[in-house]
PDB file of C-alpha atoms and ligand atoms in Angstrom:
ATOM      1  CA  MET A   8      91.076  57.574  51.065  1.00 36.00           C
ATOM      2  CA  PRO A   9      89.753  55.263  53.762  1.00 44.00           C
ATOM      3  CA  THR A  10      92.402  54.163  56.210  1.00 62.00           C
ATOM      4  CA  GLY A  11      90.422  51.592  58.201  1.00 93.00           C
ATOM      5  CA  HIS A  12      91.587  48.180  59.330  1.00 98.00           C
ATOM      6  CA  LEU A  13      90.910  44.752  57.879  1.00 98.00           C
ATOM      7  CA  TYR A  14      88.754  42.639  60.209  1.00 98.00           C
ATOM      8  CA  ILE A  15      89.224  38.870  59.874  1.00 98.00           C
ATOM      9  CA  THR A  16      86.707  36.641  61.597  1.00 98.00           C
ATOM     10  CA  ARG A  17      89.124  33.704  62.113  1.00 97.00           C
ATOM     11  CA  ASP A  18      92.833  32.963  61.847  1.00 96.00           C
ATOM     12  CA  LEU A  19      93.201  31.743  58.234  1.00 97.00           C
ATOM     13  CA  GLY A  20      96.391  29.707  58.644  1.00 96.00           C
ATOM     14  CA  PRO A  21     100.127  30.500  58.286  1.00 96.00           C
ATOM     15  CA  GLU A  22     100.518  31.421  54.598  1.00 98.00           C
ATOM     16  CA  PRO A  23      97.376  33.564  54.201  1.00 98.00           C
ATOM     17  CA  MET A  24      98.108  35.329  57.505  1.00 98.00           C
ATOM     18  CA  ARG A  25     101.724  35.972  56.428  1.00 98.00           C
ATOM     19  CA  ILE A  26     100.484  37.644  53.227  1.00 98.00           C
ATOM     20  CA  LEU A  27      98.057  39.754  55.244  1.00 98.00           C
ATOM     21  CA  ARG A  28     100.738  40.811  57.727  1.00 98.00           C
ATOM     22  CA  ASN A  29     103.073  41.742  54.839  1.00 98.00           C
ATOM     23  CA  SER A  30     100.353  43.854  53.218  1.00 97.00           C
ATOM     24  CA  GLY A  31     101.021  46.650  55.665  1.00 96.00           C
ATOM     25  CA  ARG A  32      97.331  46.865  56.544  1.00 97.00           C
ATOM     26  CA  GLU A  33      96.224  47.112  60.123  1.00 97.00           C
ATOM     27  CA  LEU A  34      94.700  43.724  60.973  1.00 98.00           C
ATOM     28  CA  VAL A  35      92.167  42.832  63.643  1.00 97.00           C
ATOM     29  CA  VAL A  36      91.740  39.054  63.928  1.00 97.00           C
ATOM     30  CA  HIS A  37      89.055  37.351  65.982  1.00 97.00           C
ATOM     31  CA  PRO A  38      91.157  35.410  68.517  1.00 93.00           C
ATOM     32  CA  HIS A  39      89.383  32.011  68.555  1.00 89.00           C
ATOM     33  CA  ARG A  40      90.560  29.677  65.820  1.00 83.00           C
ATOM     34  CA  ASP A  41      87.497  27.446  65.584  1.00 87.00           C
ATOM     35  CA  LEU A  42      84.653  29.467  67.092  1.00 93.00           C
ATOM     36  CA  PRO A  43      82.923  32.442  65.490  1.00 96.00           C
ATOM     37  CA  PRO A  44      82.813  35.847  67.161  1.00 97.00           C
ATOM     38  CA  THR A  45      79.635  36.661  69.056  1.00 97.00           C
ATOM     39  CA  ARG A  46      77.441  39.197  67.270  1.00 98.00           C
ATOM     40  CA  HIS A  47      78.523  41.758  69.837  1.00 98.00           C
ATOM     41  CA  ASP A  48      82.233  41.117  69.200  1.00 97.00           C
ATOM     42  CA  LEU A  49      81.675  41.043  65.450  1.00 98.00           C
ATOM     43  CA  LEU A  50      79.899  44.409  65.394  1.00 98.00           C
ATOM     44  CA  ASN A  51      82.628  45.936  67.546  1.00 97.00           C
ATOM     45  CA  GLY A  52      85.353  44.359  65.415  1.00 97.00           C
ATOM     46  CA  VAL A  53      84.044  45.671  62.092  1.00 98.00           C
ATOM     47  CA  SER A  54      83.421  49.177  63.380  1.00 97.00           C
ATOM     48  CA  GLY A  55      85.609  51.480  61.278  1.00 98.00           C
ATOM     49  CA  ALA A  56      86.871  48.618  59.055  1.00 98.00           C
ATOM     50  CA  ALA A  57      87.752  49.141  55.384  1.00 98.00           C
ATOM     51  CA  GLY A  58      87.513  45.417  54.702  1.00 98.00           C
ATOM     52  CA  ILE A  59      86.157  42.235  56.233  1.00 98.00           C
ATOM     53  CA  ILE A  60      87.247  38.666  55.562  1.00 98.00           C
ATOM     54  CA  THR A  61      84.422  36.475  56.782  1.00 98.00           C
ATOM     55  CA  LEU A  62      83.460  32.844  57.092  1.00 98.00           C
ATOM     56  CA  LEU A  63      79.968  31.562  56.300  1.00 98.00           C
ATOM     57  CA  THR A  64      79.040  31.511  60.004  1.00 97.00           C
ATOM     58  CA  GLU A  65      78.868  35.315  60.236  1.00 98.00           C
ATOM     59  CA  VAL A  66      75.773  37.196  59.095  1.00 98.00           C
ATOM     60  CA  MET A  67      76.797  40.192  56.983  1.00 98.00           C
ATOM     61  CA  ASN A  68      73.745  42.422  56.747  1.00 98.00           C
ATOM     62  CA  ALA A  69      72.700  46.080  56.640  1.00 98.00           C
ATOM     63  CA  GLU A  70      73.037  46.426  60.414  1.00 98.00           C
ATOM     64  CA  LEU A  71      76.640  45.252  60.226  1.00 98.00           C
ATOM     65  CA  PHE A  72      77.523  47.380  57.187  1.00 98.00           C
ATOM     66  CA  ASP A  73      76.137  50.462  58.921  1.00 98.00           C
ATOM     67  CA  ARG A  74      78.031  49.611  62.083  1.00 98.00           C
ATOM     68  CA  ALA A  75      81.227  49.275  60.025  1.00 98.00           C
ATOM     69  CA  GLY A  76      80.676  52.683  58.448  1.00 98.00           C
ATOM     70  CA  PRO A  77      80.839  54.224  54.966  1.00 98.00           C
ATOM     71  CA  GLN A  78      84.567  53.446  54.561  1.00 97.00           C
ATOM     72  CA  LEU A  79      83.807  49.708  54.252  1.00 98.00           C
ATOM     73  CA  GLN A  80      84.850  48.652  50.739  1.00 98.00           C
ATOM     74  CA  VAL A  81      84.924  44.884  50.657  1.00 98.00           C
ATOM     75  CA  VAL A  82      83.411  41.804  52.244  1.00 98.00           C
ATOM     76  CA  SER A  83      85.522  38.838  51.202  1.00 98.00           C
ATOM     77  CA  ALA A  84      83.824  35.527  51.957  1.00 98.00           C
ATOM     78  CA  VAL A  85      85.954  32.423  52.532  1.00 98.00           C
ATOM     79  CA  SER A  86      83.248  30.264  50.950  1.00 98.00           C
ATOM     80  CA  VAL A  87      81.564  29.764  47.607  1.00 98.00           C
ATOM     81  CA  GLY A  88      78.101  30.282  49.098  1.00 98.00           C
ATOM     82  CA  THR A  89      77.290  33.845  50.093  1.00 98.00           C
ATOM     83  CA  ASP A  90      73.795  33.367  51.528  1.00 98.00           C
ATOM     84  CA  ASN A  91      75.137  34.813  54.806  1.00 98.00           C
ATOM     85  CA  VAL A  92      75.794  38.109  53.009  1.00 98.00           C
ATOM     86  CA  ASP A  93      73.006  40.526  52.084  1.00 98.00           C
ATOM     87  CA  ILE A  94      74.261  41.205  48.578  1.00 98.00           C
ATOM     88  CA  GLU A  95      71.689  43.916  47.859  1.00 97.00           C
ATOM     89  CA  ALA A  96      72.472  45.796  51.075  1.00 98.00           C
ATOM     90  CA  ALA A  97      76.166  45.619  50.134  1.00 98.00           C
ATOM     91  CA  ARG A  98      75.526  46.746  46.560  1.00 98.00           C
ATOM     92  CA  SER A  99      73.459  49.741  47.654  1.00 98.00           C
ATOM     93  CA  ARG A 100      76.337  50.848  49.911  1.00 98.00           C
ATOM     94  CA  GLY A 101      78.986  50.355  47.208  1.00 98.00           C
ATOM     95  CA  ILE A 102      80.586  47.415  49.051  1.00 98.00           C
ATOM     96  CA  THR A 103      82.190  44.740  46.866  1.00 98.00           C
ATOM     97  CA  VAL A 104      81.402  41.147  47.863  1.00 98.00           C
ATOM     98  CA  THR A 105      83.707  38.328  46.800  1.00 98.00           C
ATOM     99  CA  ASN A 106      83.700  34.541  47.295  1.00 98.00           C
ATOM    100  CA  THR A 107      85.922  31.500  46.679  1.00 98.00           C
ATOM    101  CA  PRO A 108      84.529  29.399  43.812  1.00 98.00           C
ATOM    102  CA  ASP A 109      86.481  26.661  41.942  1.00 97.00           C
ATOM    103  CA  VAL A 110      89.121  26.002  44.605  1.00 98.00           C
ATOM    104  CA  LEU A 111      86.665  23.893  46.628  1.00 98.00           C
ATOM    105  CA  THR A 112      84.882  22.099  43.800  1.00 98.00           C
ATOM    106  CA  ASP A 113      86.803  18.808  43.982  1.00 98.00           C
ATOM    107  CA  ALA A 114      86.853  18.625  47.782  1.00 98.00           C
ATOM    108  CA  THR A 115      83.095  19.145  48.019  1.00 98.00           C
ATOM    109  CA  ALA A 116      82.381  16.649  45.248  1.00 98.00           C
ATOM    110  CA  ASP A 117      84.643  14.144  47.035  1.00 98.00           C
ATOM    111  CA  LEU A 118      82.658  14.524  50.248  1.00 99.00           C
ATOM    112  CA  ALA A 119      79.344  14.076  48.408  1.00 99.00           C
ATOM    113  CA  MET A 120      80.679  10.780  47.017  1.00 98.00           C
ATOM    114  CA  GLY A 121      82.031   9.863  50.447  1.00 98.00           C
ATOM    115  CA  LEU A 122      78.622  10.352  52.036  1.00 98.00           C
ATOM    116  CA  LEU A 123      77.022   8.329  49.261  1.00 98.00           C
ATOM    117  CA  LEU A 124      79.492   5.466  49.649  1.00 98.00           C
ATOM    118  CA  ALA A 125      79.143   5.544  53.440  1.00 98.00           C
ATOM    119  CA  LEU A 126      75.373   5.455  53.155  1.00 98.00           C
ATOM    120  CA  ASN A 127      74.983   2.908  50.368  1.00 98.00           C
ATOM    121  CA  ARG A 128      77.586   0.537  51.830  1.00 98.00           C
ATOM    122  CA  ARG A 129      76.598   1.265  55.464  1.00 98.00           C
ATOM    123  CA  ILE A 130      80.203   2.007  56.438  1.00 98.00           C
ATOM    124  CA  VAL A 131      79.431   4.104  59.536  1.00 97.00           C
ATOM    125  CA  GLU A 132      76.861   1.597  60.838  1.00 96.00           C
ATOM    126  CA  ALA A 133      79.272  -1.283  60.255  1.00 97.00           C
ATOM    127  CA  ASP A 134      82.111   0.520  62.019  1.00 97.00           C
ATOM    128  CA  ALA A 135      79.881   1.232  65.051  1.00 96.00           C
ATOM    129  CA  PHE A 136      78.798  -2.425  65.058  1.00 97.00           C
ATOM    130  CA  LEU A 137      82.384  -3.685  65.296  1.00 97.00           C
ATOM    131  CA  ARG A 138      83.269  -1.159  67.998  1.00 98.00           C
ATOM    132  CA  ARG A 139      80.393  -2.489  70.113  1.00 98.00           C
ATOM    133  CA  GLY A 140      82.249  -5.821  70.131  1.00 98.00           C
ATOM    134  CA  GLU A 141      79.311  -7.778  68.753  1.00 94.00           C
ATOM    135  CA  SER A 142      79.966 -11.319  67.529  1.00 96.00           C
ATOM    136  CA  TRP A 143      79.878 -11.666  63.782  1.00 97.00           C
ATOM    137  CA  SER A 144      80.727 -13.843  60.862  1.00 97.00           C
ATOM    138  CA  TRP A 145      80.837 -13.269  57.124  1.00 98.00           C
ATOM    139  CA  GLY A 146      77.300 -13.811  55.884  1.00 97.00           C
ATOM    140  CA  PRO A 147      75.396 -13.236  52.661  1.00 97.00           C
ATOM    141  CA  ARG A 148      73.110 -10.606  54.198  1.00 96.00           C
ATOM    142  CA  VAL A 149      75.478  -9.036  56.734  1.00 97.00           C
ATOM    143  CA  PHE A 150      75.379  -5.242  56.278  1.00 97.00           C
ATOM    144  CA  LEU A 151      73.884  -5.589  52.863  1.00 97.00           C
ATOM    145  CA  GLY A 152      73.820  -2.191  51.179  1.00 97.00           C
ATOM    146  CA  ARG A 153      73.345  -0.945  47.639  1.00 97.00           C
ATOM    147  CA  ASP A 154      75.858  -0.989  44.770  1.00 98.00           C
ATOM    148  CA  LEU A 155      76.585   2.345  43.129  1.00 98.00           C
ATOM    149  CA  ALA A 156      76.999   0.914  39.614  1.00 98.00           C
ATOM    150  CA  GLY A 157      73.713   0.985  37.739  1.00 98.00           C
ATOM    151  CA  GLU A 158      72.039   3.485  40.079  1.00 98.00           C
ATOM    152  CA  VAL A 159      70.687   6.777  38.742  1.00 98.00           C
ATOM    153  CA  LEU A 160      72.197   9.932  40.253  1.00 98.00           C
ATOM    154  CA  GLY A 161      69.995  13.032  40.116  1.00 98.00           C
ATOM    155  CA  VAL A 162      71.987  16.249  40.436  1.00 98.00           C
ATOM    156  CA  VAL A 163      70.009  19.259  41.644  1.00 98.00           C
ATOM    157  CA  GLY A 164      72.066  22.361  40.842  1.00 97.00           C
ATOM    158  CA  TYR A 165      74.262  21.406  37.903  1.00 96.00           C
ATOM    159  CA  GLY A 166      77.023  23.972  38.400  1.00 95.00           C
ATOM    160  CA  ARG A 167      80.724  23.381  39.007  1.00 96.00           C
ATOM    161  CA  ILE A 168      80.272  21.088  42.014  1.00 97.00           C
ATOM    162  CA  GLY A 169      77.272  19.268  40.535  1.00 97.00           C
ATOM    163  CA  GLU A 170      79.305  18.570  37.399  1.00 96.00           C
ATOM    164  CA  ALA A 171      82.274  17.312  39.451  1.00 97.00           C
ATOM    165  CA  VAL A 172      79.959  14.920  41.318  1.00 98.00           C
ATOM    166  CA  ALA A 173      78.510  13.739  37.995  1.00 97.00           C
ATOM    167  CA  LYS A 174      82.023  12.995  36.719  1.00 97.00           C
ATOM    168  CA  ARG A 175      82.828  10.929  39.822  1.00 98.00           C
ATOM    169  CA  ALA A 176      79.461   9.138  39.699  1.00 98.00           C
ATOM    170  CA  ARG A 177      80.029   8.113  36.088  1.00 96.00           C
ATOM    171  CA  ALA A 178      83.393   6.643  37.071  1.00 97.00           C
ATOM    172  CA  PHE A 179      81.456   4.507  39.582  1.00 98.00           C
ATOM    173  CA  GLY A 180      79.149   3.293  36.802  1.00 98.00           C
ATOM    174  CA  MET A 181      76.152   5.466  37.675  1.00 98.00           C
ATOM    175  CA  ARG A 182      73.817   7.103  35.146  1.00 96.00           C
ATOM    176  CA  VAL A 183      73.493  10.843  35.705  1.00 97.00           C
ATOM    177  CA  ILE A 184      70.455  13.072  35.278  1.00 97.00           C
ATOM    178  CA  ALA A 185      70.181  16.715  36.273  1.00 97.00           C
ATOM    179  CA  ALA A 186      67.354  19.073  37.166  1.00 96.00           C
ATOM    180  CA  GLY A 187      66.691  21.701  34.531  1.00 83.00           C
ATOM    181  CA  SER A 188      63.568  23.200  33.090  1.00 64.00           C
ATOM    182  CA  ALA A 189      63.967  21.998  29.515  1.00 55.00           C
ATOM    183  CA  PRO A 190      64.242  18.247  28.882  1.00 53.00           C
ATOM    184  CA  THR A 191      67.510  18.062  26.920  1.00 58.00           C
ATOM    185  CA  ALA A 192      70.482  15.737  26.874  1.00 55.00           C
ATOM    186  CA  SER A 193      73.965  17.284  26.787  1.00 60.00           C
ATOM    187  CA  GLY A 194      77.387  16.072  27.830  1.00 67.00           C
ATOM    188  CA  GLY A 195      75.971  12.686  28.822  1.00 72.00           C
ATOM    189  CA  VAL A 196      73.609  14.300  31.322  1.00 90.00           C
ATOM    190  CA  GLU A 197      69.899  14.129  30.710  1.00 92.00           C
ATOM    191  CA  ARG A 198      68.030  17.220  31.950  1.00 94.00           C
ATOM    192  CA  MET A 199      64.510  17.036  33.299  1.00 96.00           C
ATOM    193  CA  PRO A 200      62.199  19.013  35.584  1.00 96.00           C
ATOM    194  CA  LEU A 201      62.887  18.611  39.307  1.00 97.00           C
ATOM    195  CA  SER A 202      59.611  16.753  39.890  1.00 97.00           C
ATOM    196  CA  GLN A 203      60.579  14.161  37.268  1.00 97.00           C
ATOM    197  CA  LEU A 204      64.111  13.887  38.632  1.00 98.00           C
ATOM    198  CA  LEU A 205      62.831  13.248  42.164  1.00 98.00           C
ATOM    199  CA  ALA A 206      60.650  10.420  40.883  1.00 98.00           C
ATOM    200  CA  THR A 207      63.452   8.916  38.753  1.00 98.00           C
ATOM    201  CA  ALA A 208      66.711   9.112  40.731  1.00 98.00           C
ATOM    202  CA  ASP A 209      68.024   6.476  43.130  1.00 98.00           C
ATOM    203  CA  VAL A 210      70.401   9.050  44.585  1.00 98.00           C
ATOM    204  CA  ILE A 211      69.608  12.770  44.756  1.00 98.00           C
ATOM    205  CA  SER A 212      72.551  15.085  45.370  1.00 98.00           C
ATOM    206  CA  LEU A 213      71.981  18.779  46.095  1.00 98.00           C
ATOM    207  CA  HIS A 214      74.367  21.442  44.773  1.00 98.00           C
ATOM    208  CA  ALA A 215      72.164  24.528  44.407  1.00 97.00           C
ATOM    209  CA  PRO A 216      72.892  27.826  46.147  1.00 97.00           C
ATOM    210  CA  LEU A 217      70.523  28.901  48.914  1.00 98.00           C
ATOM    211  CA  THR A 218      68.229  31.706  47.753  1.00 97.00           C
ATOM    212  CA  ALA A 219      64.658  32.733  48.517  1.00 96.00           C
ATOM    213  CA  GLN A 220      63.661  30.525  45.546  1.00 96.00           C
ATOM    214  CA  THR A 221      65.588  27.416  46.620  1.00 97.00           C
ATOM    215  CA  ARG A 222      64.668  27.424  50.348  1.00 98.00           C
ATOM    216  CA  HIS A 223      62.803  24.143  50.981  1.00 98.00           C
ATOM    217  CA  LEU A 224      63.309  23.158  47.347  1.00 98.00           C
ATOM    218  CA  ILE A 225      62.952  19.632  48.695  1.00 98.00           C
ATOM    219  CA  ASP A 226      59.742  19.787  50.711  1.00 98.00           C
ATOM    220  CA  ALA A 227      57.251  17.188  51.968  1.00 98.00           C
ATOM    221  CA  GLU A 228      55.563  17.081  48.574  1.00 98.00           C
ATOM    222  CA  GLY A 229      58.853  16.504  46.741  1.00 98.00           C
ATOM    223  CA  ILE A 230      59.981  13.868  49.212  1.00 98.00           C
ATOM    224  CA  ALA A 231      56.661  12.049  48.736  1.00 98.00           C
ATOM    225  CA  THR A 232      57.450  11.658  45.027  1.00 98.00           C
ATOM    226  CA  MET A 233      60.904  10.135  45.633  1.00 98.00           C
ATOM    227  CA  LYS A 234      61.396   6.398  45.006  1.00 96.00           C
ATOM    228  CA  PRO A 235      61.078   4.313  48.209  1.00 92.00           C
ATOM    229  CA  GLY A 236      64.682   3.135  47.841  1.00 94.00           C
ATOM    230  CA  ALA A 237      66.062   6.617  47.172  1.00 98.00           C
ATOM    231  CA  VAL A 238      68.716   8.391  49.205  1.00 98.00           C
ATOM    232  CA  ILE A 239      69.421  12.109  49.382  1.00 98.00           C
ATOM    233  CA  ILE A 240      72.833  13.708  49.787  1.00 99.00           C
ATOM    234  CA  ASN A 241      73.203  17.353  50.806  1.00 99.00           C
ATOM    235  CA  THR A 242      76.581  19.090  50.780  1.00 98.00           C
ATOM    236  CA  ALA A 243      75.121  22.474  49.756  1.00 98.00           C
ATOM    237  CA  ARG A 244      72.958  24.260  52.331  1.00 98.00           C
ATOM    238  CA  GLY A 245      70.682  22.732  54.965  1.00 98.00           C
ATOM    239  CA  GLN A 246      67.775  25.023  54.213  1.00 98.00           C
ATOM    240  CA  LEU A 247      67.357  23.514  50.755  1.00 98.00           C
ATOM    241  CA  ILE A 248      65.521  20.676  52.530  1.00 98.00           C
ATOM    242  CA  ASP A 249      62.503  20.879  54.833  1.00 98.00           C
ATOM    243  CA  GLU A 250      64.278  18.967  57.599  1.00 98.00           C
ATOM    244  CA  ASP A 251      61.099  18.115  59.546  1.00 98.00           C
ATOM    245  CA  ALA A 252      59.628  16.530  56.428  1.00 98.00           C
ATOM    246  CA  LEU A 253      62.873  14.663  55.754  1.00 98.00           C
ATOM    247  CA  VAL A 254      63.017  13.270  59.303  1.00 98.00           C
ATOM    248  CA  GLN A 255      59.409  12.078  59.020  1.00 98.00           C
ATOM    249  CA  ALA A 256      60.147  10.328  55.722  1.00 98.00           C
ATOM    250  CA  LEU A 257      63.320   8.715  57.063  1.00 98.00           C
ATOM    251  CA  LYS A 258      61.597   7.552  60.249  1.00 97.00           C
ATOM    252  CA  ALA A 259      58.755   6.041  58.256  1.00 97.00           C
ATOM    253  CA  LYS A 260      61.348   4.492  55.878  1.00 96.00           C
ATOM    254  CA  ARG A 261      59.513   6.282  53.058  1.00 96.00           C
ATOM    255  CA  ILE A 262      62.987   6.806  51.595  1.00 98.00           C
ATOM    256  CA  ARG A 263      66.066   4.722  52.305  1.00 97.00           C
ATOM    257  CA  GLY A 264      68.500   7.248  53.743  1.00 98.00           C
ATOM    258  CA  ALA A 265      70.246  10.611  53.806  1.00 98.00           C
ATOM    259  CA  GLY A 266      73.850  11.787  53.833  1.00 98.00           C
ATOM    260  CA  LEU A 267      73.936  15.274  55.282  1.00 99.00           C
ATOM    261  CA  ASP A 268      76.881  17.643  55.663  1.00 99.00           C
ATOM    262  CA  VAL A 269      74.660  20.695  56.187  1.00 98.00           C
ATOM    263  CA  PHE A 270      71.630  21.340  58.375  1.00 98.00           C
ATOM    264  CA  GLU A 271      68.632  23.624  58.392  1.00 98.00           C
ATOM    265  CA  ASN A 272      69.488  25.260  61.729  1.00 98.00           C
ATOM    266  CA  GLU A 273      73.251  24.883  61.804  1.00 97.00           C
ATOM    267  CA  PRO A 274      75.011  24.219  64.137  1.00 96.00           C
ATOM    268  CA  LEU A 275      71.913  22.615  65.697  1.00 97.00           C
ATOM    269  CA  ILE A 276      71.132  19.146  64.433  1.00 98.00           C
ATOM    270  CA  HIS A 277      67.500  18.040  64.252  1.00 98.00           C
ATOM    271  CA  PRO A 278      67.177  15.605  67.206  1.00 98.00           C
ATOM    272  CA  GLY A 279      65.234  13.203  64.975  1.00 98.00           C
ATOM    273  CA  LEU A 280      68.271  12.775  62.716  1.00 98.00           C
ATOM    274  CA  LEU A 281      70.494  11.732  65.601  1.00 98.00           C
ATOM    275  CA  GLU A 282      68.229   8.769  66.387  1.00 96.00           C
ATOM    276  CA  LEU A 283      68.306   7.288  62.901  1.00 97.00           C
ATOM    277  CA  ASP A 284      70.593   4.561  61.528  1.00 94.00           C
ATOM    278  CA  ASN A 285      69.783   5.359  57.914  1.00 95.00           C
ATOM    279  CA  VAL A 286      71.596   8.710  57.926  1.00 98.00           C
ATOM    280  CA  VAL A 287      75.257   9.695  57.809  1.00 98.00           C
ATOM    281  CA  LEU A 288      76.009  13.108  59.299  1.00 98.00           C
ATOM    282  CA  THR A 289      79.095  15.319  59.020  1.00 98.00           C
ATOM    283  CA  PRO A 290      79.600  18.843  60.437  1.00 98.00           C
ATOM    284  CA  HIS A 291      79.714  20.991  57.248  1.00 98.00           C
ATOM    285  CA  ILE A 292      83.143  19.765  56.146  1.00 98.00           C
ATOM    286  CA  GLY A 293      82.593  19.726  52.368  1.00 98.00           C
ATOM    287  CA  SER A 294      85.639  21.882  51.679  1.00 98.00           C
ATOM    288  CA  ALA A 295      87.683  20.688  54.645  1.00 98.00           C
ATOM    289  CA  GLY A 296      90.716  19.379  52.777  1.00 98.00           C
ATOM    290  CA  GLU A 297      93.948  20.994  53.924  1.00 97.00           C
ATOM    291  CA  GLN A 298      94.988  22.150  50.453  1.00 97.00           C
ATOM    292  CA  THR A 299      91.452  23.315  49.636  1.00 98.00           C
ATOM    293  CA  ARG A 300      91.076  25.353  52.812  1.00 98.00           C
ATOM    294  CA  THR A 301      94.454  27.006  52.172  1.00 98.00           C
ATOM    295  CA  GLY A 302      93.393  27.727  48.593  1.00 98.00           C
ATOM    296  CA  MET A 303      90.135  29.286  49.785  1.00 98.00           C
ATOM    297  CA  ALA A 304      91.893  31.485  52.345  1.00 98.00           C
ATOM    298  CA  LEU A 305      94.539  32.604  49.831  1.00 98.00           C
ATOM    299  CA  LEU A 306      91.846  33.537  47.302  1.00 98.00           C
ATOM    300  CA  ALA A 307      89.849  35.432  49.930  1.00 99.00           C
ATOM    301  CA  VAL A 308      92.981  37.341  50.986  1.00 98.00           C
ATOM    302  CA  LYS A 309      93.789  38.151  47.343  1.00 98.00           C
ATOM    303  CA  ASN A 310      90.236  39.416  46.772  1.00 98.00           C
ATOM    304  CA  ALA A 311      90.218  41.600  49.876  1.00 98.00           C
ATOM    305  CA  LEU A 312      93.643  43.138  49.214  1.00 98.00           C
ATOM    306  CA  ALA A 313      92.822  43.731  45.539  1.00 98.00           C
ATOM    307  CA  VAL A 314      89.740  45.795  46.379  1.00 98.00           C
ATOM    308  CA  LEU A 315      91.548  47.712  49.137  1.00 98.00           C
ATOM    309  CA  ASP A 316      94.393  48.467  46.691  1.00 97.00           C
ATOM    310  CA  GLY A 317      91.940  49.699  44.063  1.00 98.00           C
ATOM    311  CA  ARG A 318      92.295  46.680  41.771  1.00 98.00           C
ATOM    312  CA  PRO A 319      89.481  44.385  40.531  1.00 98.00           C
ATOM    313  CA  PRO A 320      89.023  41.299  42.712  1.00 98.00           C
ATOM    314  CA  VAL A 321      89.587  37.846  41.198  1.00 98.00           C
ATOM    315  CA  THR A 322      86.137  36.429  42.023  1.00 98.00           C
ATOM    316  CA  PRO A 323      83.539  39.132  42.671  1.00 98.00           C
ATOM    317  CA  VAL A 324      79.962  38.178  43.496  1.00 97.00           C
ATOM    318  CA  ASN A 325      78.288  41.520  42.957  1.00 81.00           C
ATOM    319  CA  GLY A 326      80.513  42.949  40.232  1.00 65.00           C
TER     320      GLY A 326
HETATM  321  C1  GLV B 416      80.783  26.021  52.017  1.00 80.30           C
HETATM  322  O1  GLV B 416      79.712  25.605  52.357  1.00 80.30           O
HETATM  323  C2  GLV B 416      80.953  27.068  51.077  1.00 80.30           C
HETATM  324  O2  GLV B 416      79.969  27.691  50.657  1.00 80.30           O
HETATM  325  O3  GLV B 416      82.110  27.325  50.708  1.00 80.30           O
END
């Protein structure tokens, strides 16, 4: 039986950490609450570990699994996306990978709507305007934005989060379409090929996982087919969009705006984005509700301890 420690790449908060301490396992916790371990510290920390609880900022690949050693049984991700984990390399070494779906669906959908509202009603721009102390008066064209009601929302990646965004959008009076290969209508959502969706939607919201197939799903060619008044919202993964192409289109006002919570080269932000008024930017906080983050950490702890105790995890990624 392996007797290695559990390496945790960040303090997960009081309740999850209490459960971990009570598990009787030896714990090694990266000491900085809000900064990831360096690669060097990470590789040292996992060496000899039986389990790892990781955030999405840490790359979990073959090099790391080999450094950990053959006793490594589980990589428990505190995220729904697991593009930072080489699932195949884990599978071939018999390592179980788990994630935290469902618990973050509402929080992420809320942020997508928040970005859309901020963008369409120019809330961030208007706030900055007032803080500059500029003189103003109510006027018919002052900070004129776009209503949500009547707009068409195009969901790319109609999974749990995409569906939760669709539900919210309908409550705001929007019509919802979703990308899908076969043109069908089900549950009030019309499906159509991505190319058709890009040309039809007023608002495009991305909710697909990042894979080799979805990298740059929204490229220069796709952006060129979007309606001139369209906006794009991304709360999924930055690499779904060719960011250079997006910046060009935003600069040229080829499309109206973007609400971005995720970035192609996180944590670096494309300098072009920072110069633009027609974007709203947030630092990957889709799931950053207090209750949601606790729920994610508790689920990740449950998954890790289950595998280490020889029980099936609640939410495995690779079976
Ligand atoms: C956040 O981006 C997640 O994948 O949970």
